[in-house]
mmCIF file of C-alpha atoms in Angstrom:
data_model
loop_
_atom_site.group_PDB
_atom_site.id
_atom_site.type_symbol
_atom_site.label_atom_id
_atom_site.label_comp_id
_atom_site.label_asym_id
_atom_site.label_seq_id
_atom_site.Cartn_x
_atom_site.Cartn_y
_atom_site.Cartn_z
ATOM 1 C CA UNK A 17 136.040 48.424 122.172
ATOM 2 C CA UNK A 18 135.729 44.529 122.541
ATOM 3 C CA UNK A 19 133.325 44.320 119.408
ATOM 4 C CA UNK A 20 135.890 46.259 117.363
ATOM 5 C CA UNK A 21 138.844 44.108 118.423
ATOM 6 C CA UNK A 22 136.892 40.914 117.881
ATOM 7 C CA UNK A 23 135.888 42.037 114.496
ATOM 8 C CA UNK A 24 139.351 42.934 113.597
ATOM 9 C CA UNK A 25 140.844 39.692 114.816
ATOM 10 C CA UNK A 26 138.417 37.587 112.995
ATOM 11 C CA UNK A 27 138.941 39.594 109.782
ATOM 12 C CA UNK A 28 142.780 39.230 109.855
ATOM 13 C CA UNK A 29 142.681 35.470 110.602
ATOM 14 C CA UNK A 30 139.881 34.830 107.894
ATOM 15 C CA UNK A 31 141.932 36.773 105.460
ATOM 16 C CA UNK A 32 145.293 35.480 106.351
ATOM 17 C CA UNK A 33 144.280 31.875 105.975
ATOM 18 C CA UNK A 34 141.540 32.417 103.412
ATOM 19 C CA UNK A 35 143.709 34.173 100.847
ATOM 20 C CA UNK A 36 145.786 31.039 100.083
ATOM 21 C CA UNK A 37 142.593 29.218 99.344
ATOM 22 C CA UNK A 38 141.594 32.053 96.881
ATOM 23 C CA UNK A 39 145.158 31.747 95.240
ATOM 24 C CA UNK A 40 144.587 28.020 94.709
ATOM 25 C CA UNK A 41 140.847 28.593 93.394
ATOM 26 C CA UNK A 42 141.798 31.450 91.066
ATOM 27 C CA UNK A 43 145.035 29.613 89.800
ATOM 28 C CA UNK A 44 142.816 26.620 88.942
ATOM 29 C CA UNK A 45 140.381 28.754 87.283
ATOM 30 C CA UNK A 46 143.215 30.338 85.233
ATOM 31 C CA UNK A 47 142.086 33.820 86.463
ATOM 32 C CA UNK A 48 145.572 35.164 85.839
ATOM 33 C CA UNK A 49 146.197 38.946 85.681
ATOM 34 C CA UNK A 50 146.785 40.230 81.963
ATOM 35 C CA UNK A 51 149.736 42.695 81.859
ATOM 36 C CA UNK A 52 149.568 45.756 79.603
ATOM 37 C CA UNK A 53 151.875 45.605 76.832
ATOM 38 C CA UNK A 54 152.604 49.462 77.251
ATOM 39 C CA UNK A 55 153.513 49.181 80.918
ATOM 40 C CA UNK A 56 156.907 49.014 82.472
ATOM 41 C CA UNK A 57 158.792 45.844 81.146
ATOM 42 C CA UNK A 58 159.525 44.666 84.511
ATOM 43 C CA UNK A 59 155.617 43.840 85.147
ATOM 44 C CA UNK A 60 155.817 41.167 82.350
ATOM 45 C CA UNK A 61 157.158 38.736 84.719
ATOM 46 C CA UNK A 62 153.949 39.184 86.910
ATOM 47 C CA UNK A 63 151.758 37.795 83.883
ATOM 48 C CA UNK A 64 149.520 34.896 85.021
ATOM 49 C CA UNK A 65 149.607 35.874 88.900
ATOM 50 C CA UNK A 66 145.994 35.280 90.004
ATOM 51 C CA UNK A 67 143.810 38.238 90.294
ATOM 52 C CA UNK A 68 140.391 39.047 91.923
ATOM 53 C CA UNK A 69 142.047 38.579 95.490
ATOM 54 C CA UNK A 70 139.833 41.197 96.833
ATOM 55 C CA UNK A 71 137.087 38.670 97.206
ATOM 56 C CA UNK A 72 139.184 37.309 100.101
ATOM 57 C CA UNK A 73 139.178 40.553 102.276
ATOM 58 C CA UNK A 74 135.620 41.531 101.200
ATOM 59 C CA UNK A 75 134.301 38.122 102.499
ATOM 60 C CA UNK A 76 136.491 38.210 105.664
ATOM 61 C CA UNK A 77 135.037 41.703 106.522
ATOM 62 C CA UNK A 78 131.558 40.768 106.148
ATOM 63 C CA UNK A 79 132.096 37.607 108.142
ATOM 64 C CA UNK A 80 133.991 39.774 110.788
ATOM 65 C CA UNK A 81 131.220 42.219 111.129
ATOM 66 C CA UNK A 82 128.735 39.367 111.841
ATOM 67 C CA UNK A 83 131.107 38.034 114.421
ATOM 68 C CA UNK A 84 131.829 41.468 115.949
ATOM 69 C CA UNK A 85 128.087 41.536 116.898
ATOM 70 C CA UNK A 86 128.437 38.678 119.170
ATOM 71 C CA UNK A 87 130.661 40.758 121.248
ATOM 72 C CA UNK A 88 128.041 43.255 121.765
ATOM 73 C CA UNK A 89 125.936 41.152 124.065
ATOM 74 C CA UNK A 90 127.406 42.494 127.433
ATOM 75 C CA UNK A 91 128.513 46.050 127.265
ATOM 76 C CA UNK A 92 129.508 48.572 130.110
ATOM 77 C CA UNK A 93 126.370 50.591 131.094
ATOM 78 C CA UNK A 94 127.606 53.783 129.694
ATOM 79 C CA UNK A 95 127.928 52.368 126.203
ATOM 80 C CA UNK A 96 124.973 51.832 123.800
ATOM 81 C CA UNK A 97 124.491 48.401 122.403
ATOM 82 C CA UNK A 98 123.634 48.669 118.509
ATOM 83 C CA UNK A 99 121.706 45.479 117.332
ATOM 84 C CA UNK A 100 122.510 44.939 113.839
ATOM 85 C CA UNK A 101 122.452 45.084 110.901
ATOM 86 C CA UNK A 102 121.982 48.781 111.102
ATOM 87 C CA UNK A 103 121.441 51.076 108.094
ATOM 88 C CA UNK A 104 124.911 52.278 108.486
ATOM 89 C CA UNK A 105 126.329 48.889 108.179
ATOM 90 C CA UNK A 106 124.143 47.964 105.174
ATOM 91 C CA UNK A 107 125.262 51.032 103.293
ATOM 92 C CA UNK A 108 129.075 50.657 104.045
ATOM 93 C CA UNK A 109 129.165 46.781 103.534
ATOM 94 C CA UNK A 110 126.732 47.296 100.571
ATOM 95 C CA UNK A 111 129.250 49.746 99.057
ATOM 96 C CA UNK A 112 132.156 47.527 99.769
ATOM 97 C CA UNK A 113 130.451 44.447 98.183
ATOM 98 C CA UNK A 114 128.625 46.017 95.121
ATOM 99 C CA UNK A 115 131.471 48.171 94.081
ATOM 100 C CA UNK A 116 133.509 45.116 94.304
ATOM 101 C CA UNK A 117 131.023 43.479 92.079
ATOM 102 C CA UNK A 118 131.575 46.143 89.484
ATOM 103 C CA UNK A 119 135.215 45.417 89.730
ATOM 104 C CA UNK A 120 134.629 41.661 89.469
ATOM 105 C CA UNK A 121 132.772 42.134 86.161
ATOM 106 C CA UNK A 122 135.930 44.269 84.926
ATOM 107 C CA UNK A 123 138.316 41.482 86.207
ATOM 108 C CA UNK A 124 136.253 38.563 84.600
ATOM 109 C CA UNK A 125 136.167 40.397 81.284
ATOM 110 C CA UNK A 126 140.109 40.840 81.341
ATOM 111 C CA UNK A 127 140.451 37.098 82.246
ATOM 112 C CA UNK A 128 138.066 35.887 79.595
ATOM 113 C CA UNK A 129 139.546 38.113 76.827
ATOM 114 C CA UNK A 130 143.086 37.425 78.077
ATOM 115 C CA UNK A 131 143.936 40.986 77.957
ATOM 116 C CA UNK A 132 143.862 44.164 80.106
ATOM 117 C CA UNK A 133 140.606 45.424 78.405
ATOM 118 C CA UNK A 134 137.837 44.889 80.777
ATOM 119 C CA UNK A 135 134.752 47.156 81.261
ATOM 120 C CA UNK A 136 134.894 50.269 79.174
ATOM 121 C CA UNK A 137 135.544 53.459 81.220
ATOM 122 C CA UNK A 138 132.018 54.438 80.751
ATOM 123 C CA UNK A 139 130.666 51.048 81.744
ATOM 124 C CA UNK A 140 132.839 51.320 84.851
ATOM 125 C CA UNK A 141 131.538 54.774 85.642
ATOM 126 C CA UNK A 142 127.887 53.749 85.056
ATOM 127 C CA UNK A 143 128.184 50.845 87.517
ATOM 128 C CA UNK A 144 129.762 52.995 90.205
ATOM 129 C CA UNK A 145 126.989 55.650 89.675
ATOM 130 C CA UNK A 146 124.254 53.024 89.921
ATOM 131 C CA UNK A 147 125.696 51.604 93.156
ATOM 132 C CA UNK A 148 126.571 54.996 94.714
ATOM 133 C CA UNK A 149 122.934 56.288 93.885
ATOM 134 C CA UNK A 150 121.167 53.355 95.419
ATOM 135 C CA UNK A 151 123.210 53.517 98.479
ATOM 136 C CA UNK A 152 123.233 57.145 98.586
ATOM 137 C CA UNK A 153 119.379 57.284 98.517
ATOM 138 C CA UNK A 154 119.294 54.850 101.439
ATOM 139 C CA UNK A 155 121.875 56.730 103.325
ATOM 140 C CA UNK A 156 119.822 60.178 102.890
ATOM 141 C CA UNK A 157 116.166 59.027 102.970
ATOM 142 C CA UNK A 158 116.112 56.217 105.576
ATOM 143 C CA UNK A 159 116.212 57.582 109.112
ATOM 144 C CA UNK A 160 116.680 55.865 112.520
ATOM 145 C CA UNK A 161 114.055 56.278 115.286
ATOM 146 C CA UNK A 162 115.742 59.640 116.353
ATOM 147 C CA UNK A 163 115.682 60.913 112.963
ATOM 148 C CA UNK A 164 119.382 60.431 112.124
ATOM 149 C CA UNK A 165 120.295 59.430 108.712
ATOM 150 C CA UNK A 166 123.788 57.798 107.514
ATOM 151 C CA UNK A 167 124.607 60.851 105.389
ATOM 152 C CA UNK A 168 123.923 64.478 105.932
ATOM 153 C CA UNK A 169 122.444 67.080 103.715
ATOM 154 C CA UNK A 170 125.417 69.287 104.562
ATOM 155 C CA UNK A 171 128.950 69.194 103.050
ATOM 156 C CA UNK A 172 131.226 68.202 105.966
ATOM 157 C CA UNK A 173 134.977 68.665 106.809
ATOM 158 C CA UNK A 174 135.416 67.510 110.451
ATOM 159 C CA UNK A 175 131.811 67.935 111.104
ATOM 160 C CA UNK A 176 128.877 69.345 108.946
ATOM 161 C CA UNK A 177 129.499 72.830 107.717
ATOM 162 C CA UNK A 178 126.151 74.573 108.604
ATOM 163 C CA UNK A 179 126.071 76.851 105.732
ATOM 164 C CA UNK A 180 126.834 74.346 103.025
ATOM 165 C CA UNK A 181 123.342 72.708 102.912
ATOM 166 C CA UNK A 182 122.920 71.166 99.586
ATOM 167 C CA UNK A 183 119.495 69.319 100.334
ATOM 168 C CA UNK A 184 118.788 65.625 99.659
ATOM 169 C CA UNK A 185 119.180 65.456 96.064
ATOM 170 C CA UNK A 186 122.345 67.477 96.135
ATOM 171 C CA UNK A 187 123.656 65.277 99.023
ATOM 172 C CA UNK A 188 123.100 62.104 96.814
ATOM 173 C CA UNK A 189 124.943 63.689 93.949
ATOM 174 C CA UNK A 190 127.689 64.421 96.355
ATOM 175 C CA UNK A 191 127.516 60.876 97.639
ATOM 176 C CA UNK A 192 127.941 59.560 94.199
ATOM 177 C CA UNK A 193 130.839 61.713 93.442
ATOM 178 C CA UNK A 194 132.638 60.713 96.427
ATOM 179 C CA UNK A 195 132.029 56.937 95.889
ATOM 180 C CA UNK A 196 133.166 57.289 92.291
ATOM 181 C CA UNK A 197 136.267 59.344 92.950
ATOM 182 C CA UNK A 198 137.547 57.386 95.874
ATOM 183 C CA UNK A 199 136.957 54.001 94.214
ATOM 184 C CA UNK A 200 138.811 55.103 91.015
ATOM 185 C CA UNK A 201 141.472 56.712 93.168
ATOM 186 C CA UNK A 202 142.275 53.374 94.975
ATOM 187 C CA UNK A 203 141.906 51.637 91.490
ATOM 188 C CA UNK A 204 144.514 53.901 90.031
ATOM 189 C CA UNK A 205 146.855 53.371 93.060
ATOM 190 C CA UNK A 206 146.700 49.511 92.550
ATOM 191 C CA UNK A 207 149.663 48.984 90.353
ATOM 192 C CA UNK A 208 152.494 47.663 92.437
ATOM 193 C CA UNK A 209 152.755 44.702 94.863
ATOM 194 C CA UNK A 210 151.088 45.776 98.152
ATOM 195 C CA UNK A 211 150.835 49.516 97.388
ATOM 196 C CA UNK A 212 147.084 50.065 97.408
ATOM 197 C CA UNK A 213 146.676 47.416 100.105
ATOM 198 C CA UNK A 214 149.102 48.990 102.600
ATOM 199 C CA UNK A 215 147.730 52.694 101.809
ATOM 200 C CA UNK A 216 144.296 51.215 102.403
ATOM 201 C CA UNK A 217 145.138 49.690 105.753
ATOM 202 C CA UNK A 218 146.325 53.145 106.866
ATOM 203 C CA UNK A 219 143.284 54.951 105.845
ATOM 204 C CA UNK A 220 140.870 52.459 107.227
ATOM 205 C CA UNK A 221 142.797 52.406 110.371
ATOM 206 C CA UNK A 222 142.292 56.097 110.613
ATOM 207 C CA UNK A 223 138.486 55.756 110.112
ATOM 208 C CA UNK A 224 138.271 53.127 112.819
ATOM 209 C CA UNK A 225 140.038 55.469 115.254
ATOM 210 C CA UNK A 226 137.611 58.301 114.132
ATOM 211 C CA UNK A 227 134.558 56.076 114.343
ATOM 212 C CA UNK A 228 135.500 54.952 117.852
ATOM 213 C CA UNK A 229 136.227 58.322 118.914
ATOM 214 C CA UNK A 230 132.824 59.551 117.809
ATOM 215 C CA UNK A 231 131.157 56.627 119.614
ATOM 216 C CA UNK A 232 132.902 57.789 122.773
ATOM 217 C CA UNK A 233 131.710 61.277 122.336
ATOM 218 C CA UNK A 234 128.294 60.547 120.633
ATOM 219 C CA UNK A 235 125.158 62.842 120.844
ATOM 220 C CA UNK A 236 123.004 59.663 121.133
ATOM 221 C CA UNK A 237 124.699 58.798 124.285
ATOM 222 C CA UNK A 238 122.394 60.571 126.568
ATOM 223 C CA UNK A 239 124.545 60.437 129.748
ATOM 224 C CA UNK A 240 127.519 61.879 127.822
ATOM 225 C CA UNK A 241 125.615 64.471 126.045
ATOM 226 C CA UNK A 242 124.024 65.856 129.410
ATOM 227 C CA UNK A 243 127.548 66.175 130.842
ATOM 228 C CA UNK A 244 129.372 67.577 127.919
ATOM 229 C CA UNK A 245 128.704 70.554 125.434
ATOM 230 C CA UNK A 246 130.260 68.820 122.452
ATOM 231 C CA UNK A 247 129.417 65.618 120.855
ATOM 232 C CA UNK A 248 129.243 64.088 117.366
ATOM 233 C CA UNK A 249 125.912 64.026 115.578
ATOM 234 C CA UNK A 250 126.469 60.909 113.602
ATOM 235 C CA UNK A 251 124.583 57.665 113.142
ATOM 236 C CA UNK A 252 125.895 54.293 114.348
ATOM 237 C CA UNK A 253 129.562 55.260 115.033
ATOM 238 C CA UNK A 254 130.480 51.791 116.698
ATOM 239 C CA UNK A 255 129.262 50.210 113.452
ATOM 240 C CA UNK A 256 131.633 52.641 111.554
ATOM 241 C CA UNK A 257 134.548 51.664 113.845
ATOM 242 C CA UNK A 258 133.802 47.982 113.582
ATOM 243 C CA UNK A 259 133.581 47.817 109.837
ATOM 244 C CA UNK A 260 136.673 50.039 109.338
ATOM 245 C CA UNK A 261 138.838 48.096 111.743
ATOM 246 C CA UNK A 262 137.528 44.604 110.290
ATOM 247 C CA UNK A 263 138.486 45.887 106.689
ATOM 248 C CA UNK A 264 141.965 47.184 107.660
ATOM 249 C CA UNK A 265 142.545 43.916 109.484
ATOM 250 C CA UNK A 266 141.291 42.029 106.476
ATOM 251 C CA UNK A 267 143.653 43.875 104.245
ATOM 252 C CA UNK A 268 146.640 43.258 106.699
ATOM 253 C CA UNK A 269 146.004 39.575 106.399
ATOM 254 C CA UNK A 270 145.898 39.901 102.505
ATOM 255 C CA UNK A 271 148.948 41.935 102.503
ATOM 256 C CA UNK A 272 150.973 38.805 103.783
ATOM 257 C CA UNK A 273 150.470 37.235 100.452
ATOM 258 C CA UNK A 274 150.122 40.516 98.279
ATOM 259 C CA UNK A 275 153.483 41.966 99.338
ATOM 260 C CA UNK A 276 156.409 41.843 96.877
ATOM 261 C CA UNK A 277 156.546 39.414 95.126
ATOM 262 C CA UNK A 278 152.896 39.268 95.114
ATOM 263 C CA UNK A 279 151.285 35.822 94.961
ATOM 264 C CA UNK A 280 147.934 37.266 94.271
ATOM 265 C CA UNK A 281 146.574 40.652 93.212
ATOM 266 C CA UNK A 282 143.390 42.346 94.687
ATOM 267 C CA UNK A 283 142.095 43.248 91.356
ATOM 268 C CA UNK A 284 139.498 45.759 90.559
ATOM 269 C CA UNK A 285 137.113 43.666 92.539
ATOM 270 C CA UNK A 286 139.430 44.679 95.634
ATOM 271 C CA UNK A 287 140.309 48.351 94.649
ATOM 272 C CA UNK A 288 136.981 49.394 93.555
ATOM 273 C CA UNK A 289 135.471 47.730 96.717
ATOM 274 C CA UNK A 290 137.961 49.426 99.051
ATOM 275 C CA UNK A 291 137.425 52.801 97.507
ATOM 276 C CA UNK A 292 133.640 52.554 97.759
ATOM 277 C CA UNK A 293 133.930 51.594 101.534
ATOM 278 C CA UNK A 294 136.494 54.570 102.067
ATOM 279 C CA UNK A 295 134.094 56.974 100.479
ATOM 280 C CA UNK A 296 131.127 55.625 102.510
ATOM 281 C CA UNK A 297 133.106 55.896 105.646
ATOM 282 C CA UNK A 298 134.006 59.567 104.888
ATOM 283 C CA UNK A 299 130.351 60.417 104.381
ATOM 284 C CA UNK A 300 129.105 58.455 107.364
ATOM 285 C CA UNK A 301 131.554 60.117 109.824
ATOM 286 C CA UNK A 302 130.816 63.604 108.352
ATOM 287 C CA UNK A 303 134.355 63.945 107.121
ATOM 288 C CA UNK A 304 133.873 64.226 103.419
ATOM 289 C CA UNK A 305 136.322 67.020 102.815
ATOM 290 C CA UNK A 306 138.807 65.650 105.365
ATOM 291 C CA UNK A 307 139.019 62.525 103.422
ATOM 292 C CA UNK A 308 140.948 64.316 100.802
ATOM 293 C CA UNK A 309 143.782 64.755 103.302
ATOM 294 C CA UNK A 310 143.330 61.330 104.855
ATOM 295 C CA UNK A 311 143.314 59.672 101.551
ATOM 296 C CA UNK A 312 145.859 62.034 100.200
ATOM 297 C CA UNK A 313 147.861 59.327 98.361
ATOM 298 C CA UNK A 314 144.731 58.357 96.330
ATOM 299 C CA UNK A 315 144.106 61.937 95.558
ATOM 300 C CA UNK A 316 147.745 62.764 94.583
ATOM 301 C CA UNK A 317 147.793 59.669 92.111
ATOM 302 C CA UNK A 318 144.380 60.726 90.674
ATOM 303 C CA UNK A 319 145.342 64.345 90.277
ATOM 304 C CA UNK A 320 148.644 63.489 88.418
ATOM 305 C CA UNK A 321 146.650 61.141 86.295
ATOM 306 C CA UNK A 322 144.278 63.868 85.360
ATOM 307 C CA UNK A 323 146.992 66.297 84.706
ATOM 308 C CA UNK A 324 148.715 63.735 82.372
ATOM 309 C CA UNK A 325 145.574 63.182 80.370
ATOM 310 C CA UNK A 326 144.699 66.895 80.075
ATOM 311 C CA UNK A 327 148.370 67.849 79.059
ATOM 312 C CA UNK A 328 148.713 65.299 76.503
ATOM 313 C CA UNK A 329 145.173 65.942 74.846
ATOM 314 C CA UNK A 330 145.831 69.685 74.809
ATOM 315 C CA UNK A 331 149.401 69.952 73.920
ATOM 316 C CA UNK A 332 150.510 66.575 73.009
ATOM 317 C CA UNK A 333 153.076 66.599 75.602
ATOM 318 C CA UNK A 334 153.497 64.309 78.810
ATOM 319 C CA UNK A 335 154.149 65.949 82.243
ATOM 320 C CA UNK A 336 155.216 62.451 83.617
ATOM 321 C CA UNK A 337 156.947 59.423 81.914
ATOM 322 C CA UNK A 338 153.974 57.396 82.651
ATOM 323 C CA UNK A 339 150.862 57.511 84.727
ATOM 324 C CA UNK A 340 149.685 56.444 87.430
ATOM 325 C CA UNK A 341 152.489 58.192 89.215
ATOM 326 C CA UNK A 342 154.287 55.055 90.634
ATOM 327 C CA UNK A 343 155.085 53.904 87.130
ATOM 328 C CA UNK A 344 156.772 57.244 86.604
ATOM 329 C CA UNK A 345 159.219 56.370 89.227
ATOM 330 C CA UNK A 346 159.698 52.889 87.922
ATOM 331 C CA UNK A 347 160.694 54.291 84.518
ATOM 332 C CA UNK A 348 163.097 56.806 86.569
ATOM 333 C CA UNK A 349 164.891 53.652 87.895
ATOM 334 C CA UNK A 350 163.317 53.256 91.426
ATOM 335 C CA UNK A 351 162.881 49.625 92.437
ATOM 336 C CA UNK A 352 159.250 48.480 93.024
ATOM 337 C CA UNK A 353 159.809 47.985 96.791
ATOM 338 C CA UNK A 354 161.391 51.467 97.128
ATOM 339 C CA UNK A 355 158.479 53.056 95.606
ATOM 340 C CA UNK A 356 155.932 51.074 97.641
ATOM 341 C CA UNK A 357 157.485 51.989 101.034
ATOM 342 C CA UNK A 358 157.990 55.661 100.112
ATOM 343 C CA UNK A 359 154.296 55.874 98.976
ATOM 344 C CA UNK A 360 153.270 54.244 102.162
ATOM 345 C CA UNK A 361 155.179 56.835 104.092
ATOM 346 C CA UNK A 362 153.286 59.566 101.958
ATOM 347 C CA UNK A 363 149.988 57.684 102.795
ATOM 348 C CA UNK A 364 150.889 57.675 106.550
ATOM 349 C CA UNK A 365 151.784 61.247 106.620
ATOM 350 C CA UNK A 366 148.486 62.192 105.051
ATOM 351 C CA UNK A 367 146.709 60.006 107.635
ATOM 352 C CA UNK A 368 148.590 61.615 110.509
ATOM 353 C CA UNK A 369 147.744 65.060 109.387
ATOM 354 C CA UNK A 370 144.117 64.200 108.912
ATOM 355 C CA UNK A 371 143.840 62.682 112.319
ATOM 356 C CA UNK A 372 145.731 65.713 113.918
ATOM 357 C CA UNK A 373 143.184 68.050 112.255
ATOM 358 C CA UNK A 374 140.300 65.885 113.492
ATOM 359 C CA UNK A 375 141.709 65.838 117.116
ATOM 360 C CA UNK A 376 142.566 69.563 117.065
ATOM 361 C CA UNK A 377 138.993 70.256 116.376
ATOM 362 C CA UNK A 378 137.860 68.282 119.296
ATOM 363 C CA UNK A 379 140.341 70.027 121.468
ATOM 364 C CA UNK A 380 139.359 73.400 120.285
ATOM 365 C CA UNK A 381 135.582 72.593 120.739
ATOM 366 C CA UNK A 382 136.000 71.280 124.433
ATOM 367 C CA UNK A 383 138.657 73.848 125.448
#
């Protein structure tokens, strides 16, 4: 627990005090956010606000992970020290950083061209697929000394579903899909001040709780496994909890500057990075299908975007005034702060339902 708290505290402080530095740097570099001409008119006032702020909380999370390991030097006898970096950490932080790199390239092109056209949709998907494939292979093919891998060959809900064995190749494909879908989901959600940041804090906080709960009921803890019939067959759950908590705290520090009116935007470097990390956490904790509920806001916004595109291309009619969904409510007359707070409530409700299902499964198993 101490390592998780230390990592979260360090991430929060580094992000809180590091984000103003990022604001000054990106302002000096004239890395302002271009605004789409077809978007809500109220967004035109945001033109020039520095983007690429996701760099701040990505750096804060990586730094906090290193700091968290200093807290692992003395642990209670029952707990298992995990000397890092583990493969789990390399996969999760690698997804965070390299999905962020894809987003950084997108942001860089937008800034250089002085418009909202960055990487093409195909280019962005290709970058996500390359990152997902590389870390998916590492997650499936690099095992620990006890044979455990970061990802599983089974599709999982709250744990692996035994009859849904898709093999290693199939699991890599699932891994790529989850990373791509979640990173694009967070990216679509990032359209109002603080919206994606606040929702991500809630989801990452949930995965910090799940990771730590799995660590306390871990099959690799021989003393616990001998005394109890139910345990979680995952790899490095303390690492999962530490990284998720650090990322959540780093986003919290960033939110201080990102909330309305935002002084900096996370940019695609932040949204794609966060989505990649959340997708990785879902796979590593064996909660792939549960992540659809925990990340319900991202799924909702992505689904409505798909509905709009399909409807317009097939019938020429729009279901919503504008997508992503938050813009629909803007055009309906809702204030930006109203939309953000209410969407946070939706995200919180989804997280609560997901955690409730997770804990209910545990109670059913031990009861």
